Coordinates of C-alpha atoms in Angstrom, one line a residue:
Chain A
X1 CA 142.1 66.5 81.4
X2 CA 144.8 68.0 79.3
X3 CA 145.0 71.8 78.9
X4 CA 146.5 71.8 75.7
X5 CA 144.4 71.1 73.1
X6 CA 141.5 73.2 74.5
X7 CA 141.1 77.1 73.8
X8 CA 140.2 79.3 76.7
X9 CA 137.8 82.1 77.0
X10 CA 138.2 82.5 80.9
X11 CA 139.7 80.8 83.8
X12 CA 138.8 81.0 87.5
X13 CA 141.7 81.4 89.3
X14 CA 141.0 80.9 93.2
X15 CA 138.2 82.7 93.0
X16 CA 136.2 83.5 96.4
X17 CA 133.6 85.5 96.9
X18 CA 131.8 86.5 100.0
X19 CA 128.3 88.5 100.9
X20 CA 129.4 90.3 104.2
X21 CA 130.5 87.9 106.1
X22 CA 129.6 84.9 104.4
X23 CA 132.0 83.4 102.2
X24 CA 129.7 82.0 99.3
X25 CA 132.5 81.0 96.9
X26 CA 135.3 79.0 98.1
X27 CA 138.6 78.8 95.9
X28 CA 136.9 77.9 92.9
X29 CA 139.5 77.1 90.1
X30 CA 138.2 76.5 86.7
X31 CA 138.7 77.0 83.1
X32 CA 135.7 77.6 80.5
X33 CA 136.6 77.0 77.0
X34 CA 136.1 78.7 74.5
X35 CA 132.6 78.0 71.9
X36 CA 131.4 75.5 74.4
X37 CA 128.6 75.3 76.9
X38 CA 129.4 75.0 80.4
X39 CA 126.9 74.1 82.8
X40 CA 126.7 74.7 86.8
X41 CA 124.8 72.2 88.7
X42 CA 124.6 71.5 92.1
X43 CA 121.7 72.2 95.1
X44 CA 120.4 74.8 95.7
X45 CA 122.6 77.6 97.7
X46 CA 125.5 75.7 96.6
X47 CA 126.7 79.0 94.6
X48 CA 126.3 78.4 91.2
X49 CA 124.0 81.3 90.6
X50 CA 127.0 83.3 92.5
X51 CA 130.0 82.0 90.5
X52 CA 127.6 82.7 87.2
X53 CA 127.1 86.7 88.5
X54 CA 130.9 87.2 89.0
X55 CA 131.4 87.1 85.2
X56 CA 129.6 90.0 84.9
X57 CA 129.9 91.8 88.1
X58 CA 126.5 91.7 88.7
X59 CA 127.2 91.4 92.6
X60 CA 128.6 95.2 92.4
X61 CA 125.0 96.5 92.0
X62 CA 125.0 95.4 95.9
X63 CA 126.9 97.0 98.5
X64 CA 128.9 94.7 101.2
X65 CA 129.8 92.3 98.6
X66 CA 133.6 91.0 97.7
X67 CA 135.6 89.3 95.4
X68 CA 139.2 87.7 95.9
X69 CA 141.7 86.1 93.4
X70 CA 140.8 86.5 89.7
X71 CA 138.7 85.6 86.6
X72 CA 141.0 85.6 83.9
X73 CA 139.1 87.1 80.3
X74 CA 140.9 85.8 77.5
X75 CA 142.8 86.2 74.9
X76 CA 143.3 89.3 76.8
X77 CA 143.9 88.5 80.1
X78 CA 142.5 91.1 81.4
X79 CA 140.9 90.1 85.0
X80 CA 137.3 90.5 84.7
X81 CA 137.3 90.7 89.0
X82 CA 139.6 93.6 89.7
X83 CA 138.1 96.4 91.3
X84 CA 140.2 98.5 88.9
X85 CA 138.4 97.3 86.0
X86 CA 135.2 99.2 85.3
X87 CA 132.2 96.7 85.4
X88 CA 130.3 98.2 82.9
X89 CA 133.6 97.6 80.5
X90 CA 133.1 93.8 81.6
X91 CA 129.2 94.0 80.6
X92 CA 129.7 95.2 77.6
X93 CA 131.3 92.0 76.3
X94 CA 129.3 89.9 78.9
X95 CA 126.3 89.2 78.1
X96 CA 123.2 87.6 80.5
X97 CA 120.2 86.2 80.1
X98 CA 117.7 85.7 83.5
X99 CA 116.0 83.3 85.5
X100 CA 112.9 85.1 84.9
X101 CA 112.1 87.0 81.7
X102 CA 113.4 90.3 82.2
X103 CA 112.2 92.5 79.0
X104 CA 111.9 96.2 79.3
X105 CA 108.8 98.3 79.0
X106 CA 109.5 99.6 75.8
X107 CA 108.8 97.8 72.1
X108 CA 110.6 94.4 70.9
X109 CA 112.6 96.8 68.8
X110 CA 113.6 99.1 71.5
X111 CA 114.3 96.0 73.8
X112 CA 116.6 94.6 71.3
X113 CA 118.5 97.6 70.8
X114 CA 118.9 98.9 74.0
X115 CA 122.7 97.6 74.4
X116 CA 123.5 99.3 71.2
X117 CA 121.6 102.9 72.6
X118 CA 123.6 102.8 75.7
X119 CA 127.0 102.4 73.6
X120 CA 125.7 106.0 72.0
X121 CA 124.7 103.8 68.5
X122 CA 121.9 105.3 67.5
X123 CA 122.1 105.6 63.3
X124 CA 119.1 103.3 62.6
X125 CA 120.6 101.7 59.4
X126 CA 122.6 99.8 62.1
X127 CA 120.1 99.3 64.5
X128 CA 117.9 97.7 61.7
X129 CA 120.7 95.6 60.8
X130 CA 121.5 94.7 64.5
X131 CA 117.8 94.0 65.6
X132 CA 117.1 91.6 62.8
X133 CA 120.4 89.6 63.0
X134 CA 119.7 89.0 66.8
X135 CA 116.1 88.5 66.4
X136 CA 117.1 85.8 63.6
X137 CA 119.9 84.0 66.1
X138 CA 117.3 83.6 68.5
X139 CA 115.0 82.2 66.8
X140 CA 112.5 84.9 67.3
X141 CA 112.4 86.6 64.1
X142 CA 109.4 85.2 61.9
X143 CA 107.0 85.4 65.0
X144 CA 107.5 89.4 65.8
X145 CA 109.1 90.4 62.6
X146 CA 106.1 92.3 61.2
X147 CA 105.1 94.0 64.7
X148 CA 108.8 95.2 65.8
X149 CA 107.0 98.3 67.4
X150 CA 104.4 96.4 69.4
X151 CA 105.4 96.1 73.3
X152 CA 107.4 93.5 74.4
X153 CA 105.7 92.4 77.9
X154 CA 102.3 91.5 75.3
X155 CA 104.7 88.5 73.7
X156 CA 104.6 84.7 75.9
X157 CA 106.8 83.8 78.8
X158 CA 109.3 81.9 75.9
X159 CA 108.9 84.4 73.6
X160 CA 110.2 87.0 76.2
X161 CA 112.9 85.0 77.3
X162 CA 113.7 84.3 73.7
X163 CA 114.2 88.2 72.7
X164 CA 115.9 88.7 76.0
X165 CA 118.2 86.3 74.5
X166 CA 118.6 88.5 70.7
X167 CA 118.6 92.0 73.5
X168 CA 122.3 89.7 75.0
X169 CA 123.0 89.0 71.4
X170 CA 122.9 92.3 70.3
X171 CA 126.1 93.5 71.4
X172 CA 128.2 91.0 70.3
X173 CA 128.9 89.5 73.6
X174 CA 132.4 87.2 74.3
X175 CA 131.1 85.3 76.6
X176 CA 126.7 84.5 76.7
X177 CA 125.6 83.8 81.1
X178 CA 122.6 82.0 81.5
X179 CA 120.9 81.9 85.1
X180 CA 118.5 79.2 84.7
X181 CA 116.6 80.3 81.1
X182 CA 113.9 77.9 81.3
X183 CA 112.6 77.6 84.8
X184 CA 109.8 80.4 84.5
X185 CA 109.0 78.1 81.0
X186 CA 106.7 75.3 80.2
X187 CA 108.6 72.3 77.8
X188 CA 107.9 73.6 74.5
X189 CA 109.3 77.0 75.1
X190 CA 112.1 75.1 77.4
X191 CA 113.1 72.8 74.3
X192 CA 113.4 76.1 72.3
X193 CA 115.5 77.8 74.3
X194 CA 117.7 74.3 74.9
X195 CA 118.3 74.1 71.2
X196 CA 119.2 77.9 70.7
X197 CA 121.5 77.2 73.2
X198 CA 123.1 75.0 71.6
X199 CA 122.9 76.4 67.7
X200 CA 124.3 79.7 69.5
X201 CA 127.8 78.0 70.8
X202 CA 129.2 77.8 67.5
X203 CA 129.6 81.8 68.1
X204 CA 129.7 82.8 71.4
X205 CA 131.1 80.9 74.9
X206 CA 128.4 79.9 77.0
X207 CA 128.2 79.2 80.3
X208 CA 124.4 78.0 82.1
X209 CA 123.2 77.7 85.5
X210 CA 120.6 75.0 85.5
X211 CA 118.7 73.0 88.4
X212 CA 117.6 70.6 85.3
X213 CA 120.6 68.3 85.1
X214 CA 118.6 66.8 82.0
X215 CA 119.2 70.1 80.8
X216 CA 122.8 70.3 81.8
X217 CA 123.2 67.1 80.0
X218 CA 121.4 67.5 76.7
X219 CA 122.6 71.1 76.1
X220 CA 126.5 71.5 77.8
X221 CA 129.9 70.2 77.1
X222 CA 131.2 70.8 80.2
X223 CA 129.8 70.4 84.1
X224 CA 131.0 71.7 87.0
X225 CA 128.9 70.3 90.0
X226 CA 129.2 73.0 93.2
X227 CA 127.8 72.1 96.3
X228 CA 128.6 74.8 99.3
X229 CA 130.3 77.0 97.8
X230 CA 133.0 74.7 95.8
X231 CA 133.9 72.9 93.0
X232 CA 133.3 69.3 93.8
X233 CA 133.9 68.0 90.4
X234 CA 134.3 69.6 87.1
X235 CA 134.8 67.7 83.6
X236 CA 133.8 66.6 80.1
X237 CA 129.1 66.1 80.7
X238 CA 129.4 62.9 79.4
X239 CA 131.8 61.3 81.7
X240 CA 130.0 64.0 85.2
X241 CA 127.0 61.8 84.0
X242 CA 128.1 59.2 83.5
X243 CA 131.2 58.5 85.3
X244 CA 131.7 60.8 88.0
X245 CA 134.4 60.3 90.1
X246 CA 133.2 61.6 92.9
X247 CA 130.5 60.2 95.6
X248 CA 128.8 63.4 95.9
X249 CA 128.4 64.3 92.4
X250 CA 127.4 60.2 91.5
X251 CA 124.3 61.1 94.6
X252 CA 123.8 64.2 93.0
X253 CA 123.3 63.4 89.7
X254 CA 121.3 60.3 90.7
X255 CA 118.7 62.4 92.7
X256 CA 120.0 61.0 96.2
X257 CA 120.3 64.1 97.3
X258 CA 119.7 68.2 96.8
Chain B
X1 CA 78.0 87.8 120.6
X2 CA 76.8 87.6 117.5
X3 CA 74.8 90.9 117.7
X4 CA 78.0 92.4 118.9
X5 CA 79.8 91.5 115.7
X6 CA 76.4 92.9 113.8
X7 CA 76.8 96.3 116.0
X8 CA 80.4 96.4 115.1
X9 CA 80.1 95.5 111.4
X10 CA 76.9 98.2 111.2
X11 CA 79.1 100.8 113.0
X12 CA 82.4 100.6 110.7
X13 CA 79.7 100.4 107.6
X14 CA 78.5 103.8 108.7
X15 CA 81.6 105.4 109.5
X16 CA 83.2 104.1 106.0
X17 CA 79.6 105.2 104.3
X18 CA 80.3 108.8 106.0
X19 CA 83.1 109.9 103.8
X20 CA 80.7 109.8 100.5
X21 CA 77.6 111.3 102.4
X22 CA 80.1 114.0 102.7
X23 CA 80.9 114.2 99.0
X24 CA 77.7 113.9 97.9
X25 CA 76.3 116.5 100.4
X26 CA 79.2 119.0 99.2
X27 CA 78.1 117.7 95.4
X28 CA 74.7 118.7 96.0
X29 CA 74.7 122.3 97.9
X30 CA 77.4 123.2 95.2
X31 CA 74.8 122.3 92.5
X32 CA 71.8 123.4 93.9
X33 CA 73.4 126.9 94.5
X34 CA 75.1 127.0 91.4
X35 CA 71.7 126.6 90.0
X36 CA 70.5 129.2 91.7
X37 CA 73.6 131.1 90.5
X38 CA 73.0 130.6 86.2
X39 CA 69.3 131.2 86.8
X40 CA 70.6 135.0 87.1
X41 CA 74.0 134.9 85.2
X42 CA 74.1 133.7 81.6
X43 CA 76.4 130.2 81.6
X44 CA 77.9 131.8 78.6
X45 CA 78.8 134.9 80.3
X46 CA 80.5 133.4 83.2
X47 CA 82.5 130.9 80.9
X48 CA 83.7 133.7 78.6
X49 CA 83.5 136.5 79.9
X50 CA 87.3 138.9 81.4
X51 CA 85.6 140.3 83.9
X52 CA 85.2 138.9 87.8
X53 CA 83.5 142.7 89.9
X54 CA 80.3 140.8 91.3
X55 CA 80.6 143.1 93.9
X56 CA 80.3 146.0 92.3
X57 CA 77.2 148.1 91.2
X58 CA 77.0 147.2 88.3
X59 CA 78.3 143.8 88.7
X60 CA 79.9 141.9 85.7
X61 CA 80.5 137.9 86.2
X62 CA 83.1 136.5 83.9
X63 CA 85.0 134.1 85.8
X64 CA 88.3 133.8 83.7
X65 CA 90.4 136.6 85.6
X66 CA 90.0 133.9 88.2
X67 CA 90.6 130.6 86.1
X68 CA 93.7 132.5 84.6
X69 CA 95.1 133.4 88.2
X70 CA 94.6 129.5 89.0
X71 CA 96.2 128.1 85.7
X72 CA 98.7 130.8 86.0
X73 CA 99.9 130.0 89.9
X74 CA 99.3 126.5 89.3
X75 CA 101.5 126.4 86.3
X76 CA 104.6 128.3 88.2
X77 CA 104.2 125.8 91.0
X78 CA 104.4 122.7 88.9
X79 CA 107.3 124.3 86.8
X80 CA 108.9 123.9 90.2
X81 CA 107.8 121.3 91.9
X82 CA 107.6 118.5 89.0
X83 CA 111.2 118.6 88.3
X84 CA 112.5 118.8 91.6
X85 CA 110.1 116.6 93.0
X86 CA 110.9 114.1 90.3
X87 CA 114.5 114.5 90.3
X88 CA 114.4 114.1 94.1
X89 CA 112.2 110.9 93.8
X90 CA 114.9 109.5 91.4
X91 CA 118.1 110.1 93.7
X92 CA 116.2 108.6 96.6
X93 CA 115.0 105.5 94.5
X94 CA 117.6 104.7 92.7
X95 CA 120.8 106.8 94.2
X96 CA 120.6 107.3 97.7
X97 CA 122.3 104.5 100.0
X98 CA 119.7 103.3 102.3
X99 CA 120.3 105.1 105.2
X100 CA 120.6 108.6 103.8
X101 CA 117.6 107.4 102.0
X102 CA 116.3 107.0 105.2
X103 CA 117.3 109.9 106.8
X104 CA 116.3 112.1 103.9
X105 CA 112.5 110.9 103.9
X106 CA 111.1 112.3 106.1
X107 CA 113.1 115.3 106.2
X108 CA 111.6 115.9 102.9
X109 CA 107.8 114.9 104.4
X110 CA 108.5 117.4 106.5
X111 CA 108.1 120.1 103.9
X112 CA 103.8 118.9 103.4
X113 CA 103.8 119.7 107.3
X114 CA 104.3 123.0 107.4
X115 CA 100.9 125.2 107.5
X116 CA 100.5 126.6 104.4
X117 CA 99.4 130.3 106.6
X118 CA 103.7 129.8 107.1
X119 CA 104.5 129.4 103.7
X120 CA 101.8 132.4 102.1
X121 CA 103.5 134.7 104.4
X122 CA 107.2 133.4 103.6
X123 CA 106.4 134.1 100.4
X124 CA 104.7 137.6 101.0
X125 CA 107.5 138.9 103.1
X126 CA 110.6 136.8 102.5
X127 CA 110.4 135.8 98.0
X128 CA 108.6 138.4 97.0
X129 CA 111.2 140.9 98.3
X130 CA 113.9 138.4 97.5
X131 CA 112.8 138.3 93.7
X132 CA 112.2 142.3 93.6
X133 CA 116.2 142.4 93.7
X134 CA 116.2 140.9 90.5
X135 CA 113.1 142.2 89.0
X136 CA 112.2 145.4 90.3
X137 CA 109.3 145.7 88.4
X138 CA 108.0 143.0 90.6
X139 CA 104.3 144.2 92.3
X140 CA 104.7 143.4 95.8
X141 CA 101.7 140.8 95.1
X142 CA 102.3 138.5 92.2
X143 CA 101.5 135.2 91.0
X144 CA 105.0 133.9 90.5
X145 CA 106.6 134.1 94.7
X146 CA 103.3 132.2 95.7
X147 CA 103.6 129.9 92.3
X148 CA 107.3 129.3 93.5
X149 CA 106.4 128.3 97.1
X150 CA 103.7 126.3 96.2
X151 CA 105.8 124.3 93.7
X152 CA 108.0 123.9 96.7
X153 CA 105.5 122.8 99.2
X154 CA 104.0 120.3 96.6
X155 CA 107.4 118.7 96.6
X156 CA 106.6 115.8 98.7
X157 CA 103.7 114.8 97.1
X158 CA 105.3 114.3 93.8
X159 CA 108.6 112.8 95.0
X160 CA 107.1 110.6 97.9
X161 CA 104.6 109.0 94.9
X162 CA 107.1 108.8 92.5
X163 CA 109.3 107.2 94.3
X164 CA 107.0 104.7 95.4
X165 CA 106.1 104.0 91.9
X166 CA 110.0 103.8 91.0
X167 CA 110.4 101.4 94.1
X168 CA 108.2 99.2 92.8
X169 CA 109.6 98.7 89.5
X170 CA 111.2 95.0 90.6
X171 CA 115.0 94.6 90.7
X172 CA 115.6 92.3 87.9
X173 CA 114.3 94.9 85.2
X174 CA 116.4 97.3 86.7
X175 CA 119.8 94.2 86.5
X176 CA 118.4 93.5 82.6
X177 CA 119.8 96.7 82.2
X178 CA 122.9 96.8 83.9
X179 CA 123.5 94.0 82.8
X180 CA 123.8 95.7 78.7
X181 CA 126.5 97.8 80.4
X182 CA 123.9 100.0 81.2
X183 CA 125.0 103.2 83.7
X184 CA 123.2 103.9 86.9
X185 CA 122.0 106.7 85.0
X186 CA 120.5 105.3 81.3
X187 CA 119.1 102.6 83.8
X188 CA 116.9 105.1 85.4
X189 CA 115.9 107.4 82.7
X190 CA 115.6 104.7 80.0
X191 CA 114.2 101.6 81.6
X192 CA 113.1 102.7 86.0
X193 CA 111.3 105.8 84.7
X194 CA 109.2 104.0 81.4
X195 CA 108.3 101.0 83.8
X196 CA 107.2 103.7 86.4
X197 CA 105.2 105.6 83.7
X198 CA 101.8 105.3 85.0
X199 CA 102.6 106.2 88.9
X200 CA 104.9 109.1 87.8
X201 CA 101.8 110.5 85.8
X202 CA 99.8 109.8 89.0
X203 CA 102.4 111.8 91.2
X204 CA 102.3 114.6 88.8
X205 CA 98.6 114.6 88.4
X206 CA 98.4 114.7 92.1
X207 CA 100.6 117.5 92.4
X208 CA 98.2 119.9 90.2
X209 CA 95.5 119.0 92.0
X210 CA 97.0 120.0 94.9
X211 CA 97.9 123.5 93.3
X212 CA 94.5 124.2 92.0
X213 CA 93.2 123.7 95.4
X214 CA 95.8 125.6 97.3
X215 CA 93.9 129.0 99.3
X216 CA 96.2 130.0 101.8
X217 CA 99.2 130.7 99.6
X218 CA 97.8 132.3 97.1
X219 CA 95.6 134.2 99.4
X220 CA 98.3 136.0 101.4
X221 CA 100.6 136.3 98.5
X222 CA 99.0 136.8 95.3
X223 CA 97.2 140.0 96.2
X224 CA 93.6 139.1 95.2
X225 CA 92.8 141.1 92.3
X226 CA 90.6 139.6 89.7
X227 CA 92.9 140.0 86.7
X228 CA 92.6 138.2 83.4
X229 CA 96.3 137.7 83.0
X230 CA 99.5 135.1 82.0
X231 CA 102.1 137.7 83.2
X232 CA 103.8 136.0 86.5
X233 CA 104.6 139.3 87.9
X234 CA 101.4 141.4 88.1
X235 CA 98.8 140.0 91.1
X236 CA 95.9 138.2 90.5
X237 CA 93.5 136.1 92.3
X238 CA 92.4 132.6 92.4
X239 CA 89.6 130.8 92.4
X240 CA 90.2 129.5 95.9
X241 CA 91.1 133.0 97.2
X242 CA 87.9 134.5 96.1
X243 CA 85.9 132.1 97.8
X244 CA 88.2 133.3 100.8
X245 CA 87.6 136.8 100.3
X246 CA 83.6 136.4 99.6
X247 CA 83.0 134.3 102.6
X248 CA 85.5 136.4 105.0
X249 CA 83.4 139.4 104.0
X250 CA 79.4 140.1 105.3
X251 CA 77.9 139.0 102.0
X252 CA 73.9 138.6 103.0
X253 CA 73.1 134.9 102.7
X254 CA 71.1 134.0 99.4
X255 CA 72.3 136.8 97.3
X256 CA 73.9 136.5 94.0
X257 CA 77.3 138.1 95.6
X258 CA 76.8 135.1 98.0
X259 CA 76.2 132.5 95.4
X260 CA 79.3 133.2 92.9
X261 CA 81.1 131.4 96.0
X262 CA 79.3 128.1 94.9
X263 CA 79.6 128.9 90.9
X264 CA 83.3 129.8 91.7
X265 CA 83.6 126.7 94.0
X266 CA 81.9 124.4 91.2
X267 CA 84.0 125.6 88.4
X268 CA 87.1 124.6 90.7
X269 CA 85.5 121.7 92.0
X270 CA 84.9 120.7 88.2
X271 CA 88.6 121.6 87.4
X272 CA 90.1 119.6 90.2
X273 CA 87.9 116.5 89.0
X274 CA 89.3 116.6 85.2
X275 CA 92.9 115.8 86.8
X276 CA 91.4 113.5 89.9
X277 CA 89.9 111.4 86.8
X278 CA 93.3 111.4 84.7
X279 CA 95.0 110.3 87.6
X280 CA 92.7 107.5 88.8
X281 CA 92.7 106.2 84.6
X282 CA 96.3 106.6 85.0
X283 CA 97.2 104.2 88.5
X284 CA 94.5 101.4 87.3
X285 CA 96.9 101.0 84.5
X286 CA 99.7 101.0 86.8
X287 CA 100.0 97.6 87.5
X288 CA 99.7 97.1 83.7
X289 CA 103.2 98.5 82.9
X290 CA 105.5 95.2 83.2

């Protein structure tokens, strides 16, 4: 693959990562460019879910938990992993969205502007402006835009996931994590979310943990395929799915194994 | 065996059937005597009127010197005791590493295991001369040392139900916000504490129940005088403590003197079953929340 023609937004640079004394991430080295979906597939335990957290530090939340080599935020190469950078600087401009529907109790409004009330934005000709603009790039707009104050948990399983989706927009996030959107779906609301997905990378990097490699393949442009901890293969989805070059991915992607 | 099983079942019927024979026995003496009670004394009068000296000559029966002394140390104690105990349940639940967490706990239970005879006269003879450095206006009975150590006794109650409702807001709310950048601190005050609404308002609900009730604090400490008043540092008496006093004393049986203890006891009974109601409304709709 050549380098050169491809922007970055980040680069794993032997990355590992261990909980205690297991060591879930194992020299992962991998770039994600920039306006493009990447997609993580691979078993499950194989540490794509992990790798996805690091980008935004979630694993900090958890004591005993430890990161080694870097994650390199561009263009200013800034390393997103350092324990002198301040995580909540990193999830300000990293966005995620959850395997389960995670809205707060508080009204679709509220929910959407929550990542502007913790920046200290509270003027509400901005908020306005904000709330509808995600709304809209989620899709979710028309359906809730004449009950904004009602509360969010009384909307369906894809309609939550989809304003979870306008709450990440919100901010104006770099870089958008997905941990499996659509596993707590049923297929209309999964098809949804798959075609947000890929309306939304024509502004924002993407990267997506999926167990659905149909998913993976209708949706990303790139797959890395992890299985214990490492990168067994990464490249262009069409040729993972096609032509993988390795034997694992090939029984992995065929359903031989995982 | 199968007429064992039937003895067994029978037996833990009974025994599970006893606790609401008990209510409804208390339910009906304190009605039946109340009766008694308004036969003789206007309901009017002893609703409105500002004067409690049924033992007196010429006995006057307006029960609000008494509801004011209960509102009044019950408001002091939950000015104390629902901040800290809700500050308290928020470092444990979302602050405190796990083992201080674990060490705190039942530190803090220990507080609702001390007799409350221990903490009427720690506030008698330890606040109450404490506070009269500060204001030495200060009666040595009052309504705000016994307020102050019942809000502190309470404590528990609030923070230990609290916190459990906080515990049980799940984890991935709590990452949705972290995960906006959110601090440790707008995660628990904007998203932990709306999610734990309903339990909260259980906790604190709780918590003035447990004031209204409270005898032995009051009793010692507040001086038991029958005194329509809001000002903290004047004495007063309770509800509770009258009922003390009365039934302490050698009131003959069947008197009126003897039955204000049941019209005393109902109005309390009443008042404590306004916030048991509230709080019951408020945990059904607990599991509502997210």
């Amino acid at each position: 693959m050549t380098r050169s023609a491809i922007e970055l937004k980040a680069e794993a640079k032997n990355l590992n990562f261990y909980y205690g004394p297991v060591h879930a991430l194992k020299n992962i080295n991998m770039p994600i460019e920039r306006r493009k979906v990447t997609a993580l597939i691979g078993p499950s335990g194989c540490g794509k879910t992990t790798f996805l957290r690091c980008f935004n530090r979630m694993h900090d939340l958890y004591p005993h938990n430890r990161y080694e080599g870097e994650i390199i935020l561009y263009p200013d190469k800034i390393n997103i992993i350092s324990p002198e950078i301040d995580p909540i600087e990193i999830r300000m401009q990293i966005s995620m969205v959850f395997q389960k529907p995670n809205p707060f109790p508080k009204s679709i409004y509220e929910n959407v502007a929550y990542g502007l009330r913790v920046r200290g934005i509270s003027r509400k000709g901005i908020l306005d402006e904000a709330v509808e603009k995600s709304l809209r790039g989620a899709a979710l707009w028309e359906e809730v835009k004449g009950r904004l104050n009602s509360l969010a948990v009384d909307l369906s399983g894809g309609q939550q996931q989809r304003l979870c989706i306008a709450r990440a927009l919100a901010t104006g996030p770099r870089i958008l994590l997905f941990d499996e959107p659509t596993s707590a779906l049923d297929p209309t609301a999964t098809s949804k979310i798959e075609e947000l997905i890929i309306e939304l990378k024509n502004e924002v990097t993407i990267i997506i943990v999926t167990h659905n490699m149909q998913q993976a393949a209708r949706v990303s442009d790139y797959t890395a395929f992890m299985y214990l901890g490492e990168i067994i293969e990464f490249d262009k989805t069409d040729k993972i799915f096609t032509a993988p070059s390795n034997r694992l991915t090939e029984e992995y992607i065929t359903g031989r194994f995982g | 065996m199968r007429i064992r099983e039937r003895i067994i079942e029978t037996g833990l019927f009974f025994s599970a059937l006893s606790s609401v024979f008990i209510t409804l026995g208390i339910v009906i003496i304190l009605t039946y005597e109340s009766f008694g009670f308004f036969k003789e004394v206007a309901i009017v009068e002893f609703f409105t009127g500002t004067t409690w000296m049924p033992l007196f000559a010429e006995p006057k029966f307006g029960i609000l010197p008494l509801v004011s002394g209960t509102l009044l140390t019950t408001a002091i104690a939950l000015v104390v005791a629902l901040p800290l105990g809700l500050i308290s349940a928020i470092y444990l639940s979302e602050y405190a590493p796990h083992r201080l967490r674990e060490m705190i706990k039942p530190v803090l239970e220990l507080l609702a295991a001390v007799p409350t005879v221990v903490y009427g006269y720690f506030a008698l003879f330890f606040l109450t001369p404490f506070l009269q450095n500060f204001l030495p206006e200060l009666s040595g009975f009052n309504a705000i040392s016994p307020g102050i150590i019942m809000g502190i006794m309470i404590v528990p109650y609030v923070s230990s139900v609290s916190e459990d409702a906080m515990k049980a807001v799940p984890m991935y709310i709590r990452e949705g916000s972290y995960a906006m950048g959110a601090t440790k601190f707008q995660t628990a005050f904007k998203v932990v504490i709306p999610a734990a609404f309903s339990g909260i308002a259980a906790a604190f609900i709780m918590g003035i129940s447990r004031a209204i009730g409270e005898t032995m604090v009051v009793a010692i400490a507040a001086g038991m005088m029958p005194n329509f008043t809001f000002n903290p540092m004047e004495p007063v008496q309770t509800l509770t403590s009258y009922i003390v006093q009365v039934s302490l004393g050698d009131v003959p049986h069947g008197t009126i003197e003897y039955r204000t203890i049941f019209a005393a006891g109902m109005t309390l009974f009443l008042m404590t079953l306004f916030f048991n109601i509230i709080g019951f409304w408020l945990r059904k709709r607990i599991r509502e929340a997210y």
